[in-house]
mmCIF file of C-alpha atoms in Angstrom:
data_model
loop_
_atom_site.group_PDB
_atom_site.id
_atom_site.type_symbol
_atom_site.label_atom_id
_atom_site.label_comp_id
_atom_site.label_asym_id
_atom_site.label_seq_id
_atom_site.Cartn_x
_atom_site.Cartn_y
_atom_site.Cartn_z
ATOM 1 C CA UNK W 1 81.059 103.785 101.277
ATOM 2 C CA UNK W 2 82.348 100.556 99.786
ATOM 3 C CA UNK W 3 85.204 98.537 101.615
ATOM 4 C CA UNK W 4 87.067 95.653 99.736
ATOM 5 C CA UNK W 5 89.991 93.873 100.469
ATOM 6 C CA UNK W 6 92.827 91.748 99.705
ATOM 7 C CA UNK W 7 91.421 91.580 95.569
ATOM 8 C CA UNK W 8 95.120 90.258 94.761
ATOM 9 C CA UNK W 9 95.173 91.053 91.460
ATOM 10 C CA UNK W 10 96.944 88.704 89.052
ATOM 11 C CA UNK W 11 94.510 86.057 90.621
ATOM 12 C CA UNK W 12 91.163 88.004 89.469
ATOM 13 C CA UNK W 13 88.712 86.634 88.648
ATOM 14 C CA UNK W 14 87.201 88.281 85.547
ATOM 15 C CA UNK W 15 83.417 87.576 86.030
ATOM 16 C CA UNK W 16 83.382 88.409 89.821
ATOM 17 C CA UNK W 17 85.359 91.582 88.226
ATOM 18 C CA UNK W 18 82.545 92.965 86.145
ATOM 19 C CA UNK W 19 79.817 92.191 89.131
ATOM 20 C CA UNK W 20 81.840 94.749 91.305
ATOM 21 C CA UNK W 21 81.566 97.124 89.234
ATOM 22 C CA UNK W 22 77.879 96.855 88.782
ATOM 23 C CA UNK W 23 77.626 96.731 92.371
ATOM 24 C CA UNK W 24 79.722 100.206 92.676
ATOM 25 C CA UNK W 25 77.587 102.095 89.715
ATOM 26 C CA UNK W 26 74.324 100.943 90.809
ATOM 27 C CA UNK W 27 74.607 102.049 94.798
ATOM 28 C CA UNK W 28 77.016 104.626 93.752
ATOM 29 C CA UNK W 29 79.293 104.750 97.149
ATOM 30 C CA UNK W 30 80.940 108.168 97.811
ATOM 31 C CA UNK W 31 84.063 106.680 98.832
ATOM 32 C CA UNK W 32 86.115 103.433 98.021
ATOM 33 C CA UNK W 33 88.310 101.702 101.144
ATOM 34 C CA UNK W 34 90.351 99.700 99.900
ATOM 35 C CA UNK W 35 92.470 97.719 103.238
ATOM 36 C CA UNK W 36 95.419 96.508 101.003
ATOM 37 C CA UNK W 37 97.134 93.083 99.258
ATOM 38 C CA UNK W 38 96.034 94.831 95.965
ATOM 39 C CA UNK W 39 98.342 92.459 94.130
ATOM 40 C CA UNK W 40 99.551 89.212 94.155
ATOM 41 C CA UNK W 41 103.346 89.822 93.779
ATOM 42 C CA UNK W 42 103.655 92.891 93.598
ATOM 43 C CA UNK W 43 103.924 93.175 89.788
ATOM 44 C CA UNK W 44 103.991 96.808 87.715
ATOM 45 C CA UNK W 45 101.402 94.575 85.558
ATOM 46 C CA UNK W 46 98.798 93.903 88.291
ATOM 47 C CA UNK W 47 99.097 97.148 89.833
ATOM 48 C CA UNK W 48 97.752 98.572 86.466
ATOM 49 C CA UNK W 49 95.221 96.688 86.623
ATOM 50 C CA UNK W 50 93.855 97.291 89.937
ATOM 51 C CA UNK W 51 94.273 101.110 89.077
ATOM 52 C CA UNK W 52 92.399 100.522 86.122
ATOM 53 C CA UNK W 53 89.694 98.755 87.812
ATOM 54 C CA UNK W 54 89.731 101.066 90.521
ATOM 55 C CA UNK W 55 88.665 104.189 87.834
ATOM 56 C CA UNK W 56 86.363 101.692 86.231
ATOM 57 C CA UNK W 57 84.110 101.505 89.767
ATOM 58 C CA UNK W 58 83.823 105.667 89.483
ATOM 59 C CA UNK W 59 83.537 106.442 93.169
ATOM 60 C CA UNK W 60 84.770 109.793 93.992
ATOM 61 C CA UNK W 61 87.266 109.287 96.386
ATOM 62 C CA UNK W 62 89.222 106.493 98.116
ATOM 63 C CA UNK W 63 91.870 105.441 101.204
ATOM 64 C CA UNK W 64 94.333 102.883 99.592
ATOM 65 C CA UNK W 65 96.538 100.765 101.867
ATOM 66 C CA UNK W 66 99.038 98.676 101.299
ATOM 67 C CA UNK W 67 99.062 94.463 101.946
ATOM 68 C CA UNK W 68 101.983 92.375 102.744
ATOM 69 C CA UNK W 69 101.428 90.849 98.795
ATOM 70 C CA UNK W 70 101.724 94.435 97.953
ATOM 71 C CA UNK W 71 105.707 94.741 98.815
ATOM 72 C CA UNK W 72 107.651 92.537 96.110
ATOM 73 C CA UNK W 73 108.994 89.192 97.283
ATOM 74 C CA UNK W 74 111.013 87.602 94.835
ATOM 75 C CA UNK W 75 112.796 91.347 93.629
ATOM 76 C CA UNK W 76 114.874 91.213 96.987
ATOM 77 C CA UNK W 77 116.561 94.569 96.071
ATOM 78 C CA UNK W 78 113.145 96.567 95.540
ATOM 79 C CA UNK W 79 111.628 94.944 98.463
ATOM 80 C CA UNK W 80 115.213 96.175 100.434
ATOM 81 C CA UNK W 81 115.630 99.261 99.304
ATOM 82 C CA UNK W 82 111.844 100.492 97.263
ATOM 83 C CA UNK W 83 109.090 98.330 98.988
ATOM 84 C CA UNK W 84 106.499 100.631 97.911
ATOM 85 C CA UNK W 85 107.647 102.216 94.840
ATOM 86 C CA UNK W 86 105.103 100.251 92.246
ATOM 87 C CA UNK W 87 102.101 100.800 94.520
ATOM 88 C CA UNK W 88 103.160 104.247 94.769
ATOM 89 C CA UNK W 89 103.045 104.562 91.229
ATOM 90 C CA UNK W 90 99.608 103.389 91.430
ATOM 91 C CA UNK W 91 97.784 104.504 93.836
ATOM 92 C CA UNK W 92 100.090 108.054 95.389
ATOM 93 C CA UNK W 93 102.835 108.683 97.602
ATOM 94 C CA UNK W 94 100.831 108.639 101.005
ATOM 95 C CA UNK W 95 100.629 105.234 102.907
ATOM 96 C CA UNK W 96 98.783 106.237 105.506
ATOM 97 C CA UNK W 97 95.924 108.215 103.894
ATOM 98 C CA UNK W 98 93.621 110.027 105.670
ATOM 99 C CA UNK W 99 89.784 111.447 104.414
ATOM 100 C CA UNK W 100 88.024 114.125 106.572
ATOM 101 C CA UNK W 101 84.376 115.401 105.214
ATOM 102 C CA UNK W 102 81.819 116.546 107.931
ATOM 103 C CA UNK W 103 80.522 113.109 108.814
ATOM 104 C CA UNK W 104 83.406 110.943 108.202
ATOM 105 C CA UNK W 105 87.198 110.754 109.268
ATOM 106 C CA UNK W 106 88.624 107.619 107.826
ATOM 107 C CA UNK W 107 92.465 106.788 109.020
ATOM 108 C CA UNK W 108 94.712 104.446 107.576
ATOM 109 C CA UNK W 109 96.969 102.770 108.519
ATOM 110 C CA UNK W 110 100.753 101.222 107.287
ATOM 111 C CA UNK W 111 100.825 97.753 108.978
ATOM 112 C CA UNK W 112 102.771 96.201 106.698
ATOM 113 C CA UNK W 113 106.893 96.041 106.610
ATOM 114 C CA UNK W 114 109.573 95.486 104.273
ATOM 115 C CA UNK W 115 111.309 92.806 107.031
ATOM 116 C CA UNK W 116 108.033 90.555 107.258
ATOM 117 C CA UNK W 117 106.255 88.174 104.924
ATOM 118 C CA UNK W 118 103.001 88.085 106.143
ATOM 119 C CA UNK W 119 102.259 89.544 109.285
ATOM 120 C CA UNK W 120 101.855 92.963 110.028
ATOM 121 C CA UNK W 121 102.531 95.617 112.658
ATOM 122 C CA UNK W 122 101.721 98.466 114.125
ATOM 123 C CA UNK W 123 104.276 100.719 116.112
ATOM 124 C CA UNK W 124 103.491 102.475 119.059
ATOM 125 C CA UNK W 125 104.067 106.316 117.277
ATOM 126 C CA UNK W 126 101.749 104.810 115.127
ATOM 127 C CA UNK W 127 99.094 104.322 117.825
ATOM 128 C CA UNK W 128 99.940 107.475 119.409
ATOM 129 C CA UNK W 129 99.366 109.920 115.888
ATOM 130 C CA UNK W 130 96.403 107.882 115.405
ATOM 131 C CA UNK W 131 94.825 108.264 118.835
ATOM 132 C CA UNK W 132 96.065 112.299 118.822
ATOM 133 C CA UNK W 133 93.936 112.353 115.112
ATOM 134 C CA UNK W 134 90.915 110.966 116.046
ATOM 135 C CA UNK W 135 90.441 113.152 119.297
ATOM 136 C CA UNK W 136 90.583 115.962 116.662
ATOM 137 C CA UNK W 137 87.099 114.659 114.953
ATOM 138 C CA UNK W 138 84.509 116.424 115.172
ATOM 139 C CA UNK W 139 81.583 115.158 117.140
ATOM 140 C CA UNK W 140 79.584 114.511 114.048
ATOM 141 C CA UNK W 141 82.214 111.764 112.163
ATOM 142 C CA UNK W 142 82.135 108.763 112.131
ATOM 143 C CA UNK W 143 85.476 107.568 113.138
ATOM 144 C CA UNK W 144 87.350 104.614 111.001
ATOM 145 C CA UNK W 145 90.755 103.205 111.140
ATOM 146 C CA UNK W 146 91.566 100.712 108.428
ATOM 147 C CA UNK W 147 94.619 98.233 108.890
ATOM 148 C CA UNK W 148 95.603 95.704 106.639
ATOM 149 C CA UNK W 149 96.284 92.818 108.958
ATOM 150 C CA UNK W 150 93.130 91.984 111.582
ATOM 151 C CA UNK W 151 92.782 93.594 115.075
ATOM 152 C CA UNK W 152 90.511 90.746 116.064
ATOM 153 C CA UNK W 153 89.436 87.195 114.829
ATOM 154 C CA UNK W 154 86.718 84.861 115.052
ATOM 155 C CA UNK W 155 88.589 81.595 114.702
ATOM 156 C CA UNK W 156 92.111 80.089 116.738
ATOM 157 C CA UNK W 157 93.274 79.216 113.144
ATOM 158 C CA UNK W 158 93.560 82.696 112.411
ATOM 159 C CA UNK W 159 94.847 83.896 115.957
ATOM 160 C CA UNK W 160 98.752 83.926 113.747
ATOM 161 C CA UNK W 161 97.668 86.747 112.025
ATOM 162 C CA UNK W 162 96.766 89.132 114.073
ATOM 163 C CA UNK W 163 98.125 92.564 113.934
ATOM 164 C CA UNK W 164 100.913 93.115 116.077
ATOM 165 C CA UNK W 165 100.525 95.776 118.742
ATOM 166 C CA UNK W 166 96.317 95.424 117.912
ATOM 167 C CA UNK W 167 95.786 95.177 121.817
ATOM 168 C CA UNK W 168 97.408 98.369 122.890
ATOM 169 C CA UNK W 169 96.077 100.123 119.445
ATOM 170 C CA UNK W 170 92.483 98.954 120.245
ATOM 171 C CA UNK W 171 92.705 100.136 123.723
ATOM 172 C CA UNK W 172 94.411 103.900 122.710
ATOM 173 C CA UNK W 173 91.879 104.437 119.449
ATOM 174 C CA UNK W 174 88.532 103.597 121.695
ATOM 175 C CA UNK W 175 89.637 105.965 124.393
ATOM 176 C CA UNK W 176 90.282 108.502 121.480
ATOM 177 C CA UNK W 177 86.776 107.696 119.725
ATOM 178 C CA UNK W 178 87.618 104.828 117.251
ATOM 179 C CA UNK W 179 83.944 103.699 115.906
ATOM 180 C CA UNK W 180 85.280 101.320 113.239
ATOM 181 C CA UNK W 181 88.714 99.378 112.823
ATOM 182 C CA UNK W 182 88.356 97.823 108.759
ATOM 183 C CA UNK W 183 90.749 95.381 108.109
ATOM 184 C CA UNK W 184 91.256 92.467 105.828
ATOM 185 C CA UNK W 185 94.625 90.154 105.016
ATOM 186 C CA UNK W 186 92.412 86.724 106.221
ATOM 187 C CA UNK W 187 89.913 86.623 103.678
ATOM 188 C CA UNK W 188 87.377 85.576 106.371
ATOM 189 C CA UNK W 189 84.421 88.581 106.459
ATOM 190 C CA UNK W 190 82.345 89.527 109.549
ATOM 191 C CA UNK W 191 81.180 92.324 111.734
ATOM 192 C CA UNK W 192 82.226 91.942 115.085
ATOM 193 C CA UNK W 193 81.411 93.994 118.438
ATOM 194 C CA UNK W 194 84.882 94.321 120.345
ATOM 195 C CA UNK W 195 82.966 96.227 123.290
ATOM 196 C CA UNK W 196 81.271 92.437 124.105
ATOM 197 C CA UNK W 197 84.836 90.829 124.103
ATOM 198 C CA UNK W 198 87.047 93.266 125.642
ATOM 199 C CA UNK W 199 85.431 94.678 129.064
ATOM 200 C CA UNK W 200 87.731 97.381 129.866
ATOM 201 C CA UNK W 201 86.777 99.201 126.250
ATOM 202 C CA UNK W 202 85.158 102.620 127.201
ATOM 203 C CA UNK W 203 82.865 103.145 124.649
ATOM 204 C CA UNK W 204 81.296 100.805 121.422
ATOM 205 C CA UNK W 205 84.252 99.724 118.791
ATOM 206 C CA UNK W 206 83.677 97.385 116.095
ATOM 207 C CA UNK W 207 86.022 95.494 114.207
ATOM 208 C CA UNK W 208 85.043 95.163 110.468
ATOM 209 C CA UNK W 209 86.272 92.449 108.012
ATOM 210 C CA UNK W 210 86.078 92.329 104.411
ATOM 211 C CA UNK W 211 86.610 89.456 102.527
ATOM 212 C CA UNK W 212 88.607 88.674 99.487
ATOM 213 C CA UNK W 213 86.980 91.021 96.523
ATOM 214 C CA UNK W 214 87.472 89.188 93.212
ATOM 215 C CA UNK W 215 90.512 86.806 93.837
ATOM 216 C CA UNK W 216 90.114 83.225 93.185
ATOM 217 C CA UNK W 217 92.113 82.593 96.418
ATOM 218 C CA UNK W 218 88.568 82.051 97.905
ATOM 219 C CA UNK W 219 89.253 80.585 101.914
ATOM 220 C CA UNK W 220 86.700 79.401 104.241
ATOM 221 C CA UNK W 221 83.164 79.274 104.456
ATOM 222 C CA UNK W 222 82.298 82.410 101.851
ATOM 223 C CA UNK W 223 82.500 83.538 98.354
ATOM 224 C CA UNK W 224 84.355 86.769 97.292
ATOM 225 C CA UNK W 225 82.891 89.550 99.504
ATOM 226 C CA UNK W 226 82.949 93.231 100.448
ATOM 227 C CA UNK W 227 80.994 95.567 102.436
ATOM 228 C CA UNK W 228 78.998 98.394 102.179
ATOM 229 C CA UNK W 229 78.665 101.026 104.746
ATOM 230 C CA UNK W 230 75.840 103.308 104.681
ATOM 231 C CA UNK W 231 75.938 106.061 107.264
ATOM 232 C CA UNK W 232 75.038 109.770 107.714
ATOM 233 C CA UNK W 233 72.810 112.059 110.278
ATOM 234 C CA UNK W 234 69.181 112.093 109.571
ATOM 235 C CA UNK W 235 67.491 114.485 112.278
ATOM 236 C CA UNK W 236 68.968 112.306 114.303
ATOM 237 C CA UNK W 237 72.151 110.857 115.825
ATOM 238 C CA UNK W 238 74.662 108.870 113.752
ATOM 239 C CA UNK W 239 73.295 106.135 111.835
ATOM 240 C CA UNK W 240 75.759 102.882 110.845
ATOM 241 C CA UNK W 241 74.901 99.955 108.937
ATOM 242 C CA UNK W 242 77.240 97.182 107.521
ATOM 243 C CA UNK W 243 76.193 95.216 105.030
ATOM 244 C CA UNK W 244 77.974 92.489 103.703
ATOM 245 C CA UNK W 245 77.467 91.148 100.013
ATOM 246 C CA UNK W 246 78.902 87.914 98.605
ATOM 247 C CA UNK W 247 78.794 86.570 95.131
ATOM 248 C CA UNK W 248 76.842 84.217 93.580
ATOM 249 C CA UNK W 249 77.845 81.903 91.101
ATOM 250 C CA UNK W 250 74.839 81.238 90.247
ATOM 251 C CA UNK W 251 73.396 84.772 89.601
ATOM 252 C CA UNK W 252 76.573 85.852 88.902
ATOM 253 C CA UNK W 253 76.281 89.073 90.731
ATOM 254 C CA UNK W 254 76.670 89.858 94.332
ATOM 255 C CA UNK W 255 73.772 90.045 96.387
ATOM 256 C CA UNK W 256 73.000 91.154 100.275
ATOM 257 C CA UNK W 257 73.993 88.333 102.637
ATOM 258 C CA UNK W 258 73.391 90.273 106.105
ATOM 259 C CA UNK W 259 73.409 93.818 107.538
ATOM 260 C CA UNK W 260 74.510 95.027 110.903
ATOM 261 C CA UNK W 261 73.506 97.988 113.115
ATOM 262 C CA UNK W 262 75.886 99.972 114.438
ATOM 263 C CA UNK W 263 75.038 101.381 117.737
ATOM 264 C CA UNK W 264 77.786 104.523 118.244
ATOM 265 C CA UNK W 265 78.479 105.513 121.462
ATOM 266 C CA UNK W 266 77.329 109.109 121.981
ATOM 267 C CA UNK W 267 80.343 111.023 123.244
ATOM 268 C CA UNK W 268 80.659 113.204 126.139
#
């Protein structure tokens, strides 16, 4: 599967653009996650063109979540009264999509709200249909959640933007058989283990960051990023890998950076 984030269209960058979509047609992913801030602002104009460039990468299916940038901020009545109505235009009438094959249940997840700029939320029904979903996989799925807004982060300077209620949702969703939480909104990628920073976790959970996709709004220490997850069953337990590609100017096209094992708990 391929996971990007926070691609803010309006603020593309064209070149980056076109090495996506190479990426996407030469590993041919079976399913696009894309953790939200699509847009900008917000705009009918750039939501066209993320759904344009969304059929242009060909994947067969996709989970689409909204980002705070994704809810208009200037257009104070639309944001009041319609938050979502241009990216439901785009992209479908379900925030919180959900995609169940045999070895994958991905979950998302509506952490944004109409009431704040930038940080996100998640309630505690949320947690609680969430949790009750993911006890319903089957022993064979790999189990994802994808939020916008980060359950965990690497650096204090991002500690403002973590998702609200991420403690109690980390703690419900690994007791219900979470494997993955994606997420995106900081533009910082990495793979992280949560079961090494939080002790009381019952079983392996890792937290999964994309970085910005093809926005010029480029932060930190990396390039315009996204991962691809390779999974399945082999005659053999679960496999996971992340792999996280960044582009290169130089080369212009993205190219492997690192890969990480996922070790899945095996469930009782």
């Amino acid at each position: 599967m391929l996971h990007i984030s926070d691609p803010h269209f309006g603020t593309e960058r064209p070149l980056v653009v076109k090495a996506l979509e190479r990426l996407a047609h030469a590993h041919k992913p079976d399913l696009l996650i894309l953790s939200g801030d699509i847009t900008q602002r917000a705009r009918a104009i750039e939501f066209e063109a993320a759904r344009a460039f969304v059929e242009r990468l060909a994947i067969p299916s996709r989970v689409v979540i909204a980002g705070n940038h994704d809810i208009p901020l200037f257009d104070v009545a639309t944001r009041i009264f319609v938050p979502y109505s241009r990216y439901c235009r785009a992209f479908g009438p379900e925030l919180e999509p959900v995609y169940d094959t045999p070895e994958l249940l991905v979950i998302g997840v509506r952490t944004t709200r109409r009431y704040r700029h930038i940080e996100g939320e998640v309630s505690n029904a949320q947690i609680a249909r969430v949790a009750q979903r993911l006890k319903q996989a089957g022993e064979n799925q790999l189990r994802i959640v994808v939020t916008h807004q980060p359950v965990h982060v690497t650096h204090a300077v991002d500690q403002e933007h973590l998702l609200r209620g991420h403690q109690h949702a980390i703690g419900l969703w690994a007791e219900a058989g979470v494997d993955l939480i994606l997420g995106g909104h900081i533009h910082r990628p990495f793979t992280s283990a949560l079961h090494e920073r939080l002790v009381d976790l019952p079983r392996r959970v890792w937290a999964v960051q994309a970085g910005t996709a093809v926005s010029s709004r480029i932060r930190h220490d990396s390039n315009n990023s996204i991962n691809l997850i390779r999974y399945g069953f082999e005659n053999a337990p679960l496999y996971c890998a992340v792999e996280r590609w960044d582009y290169n100017n130089d080369a212009d096209d993205f190219v492997l950076f690192n890969s990480v094992d996922i070790q899945r708990s095996i469930l009782a």
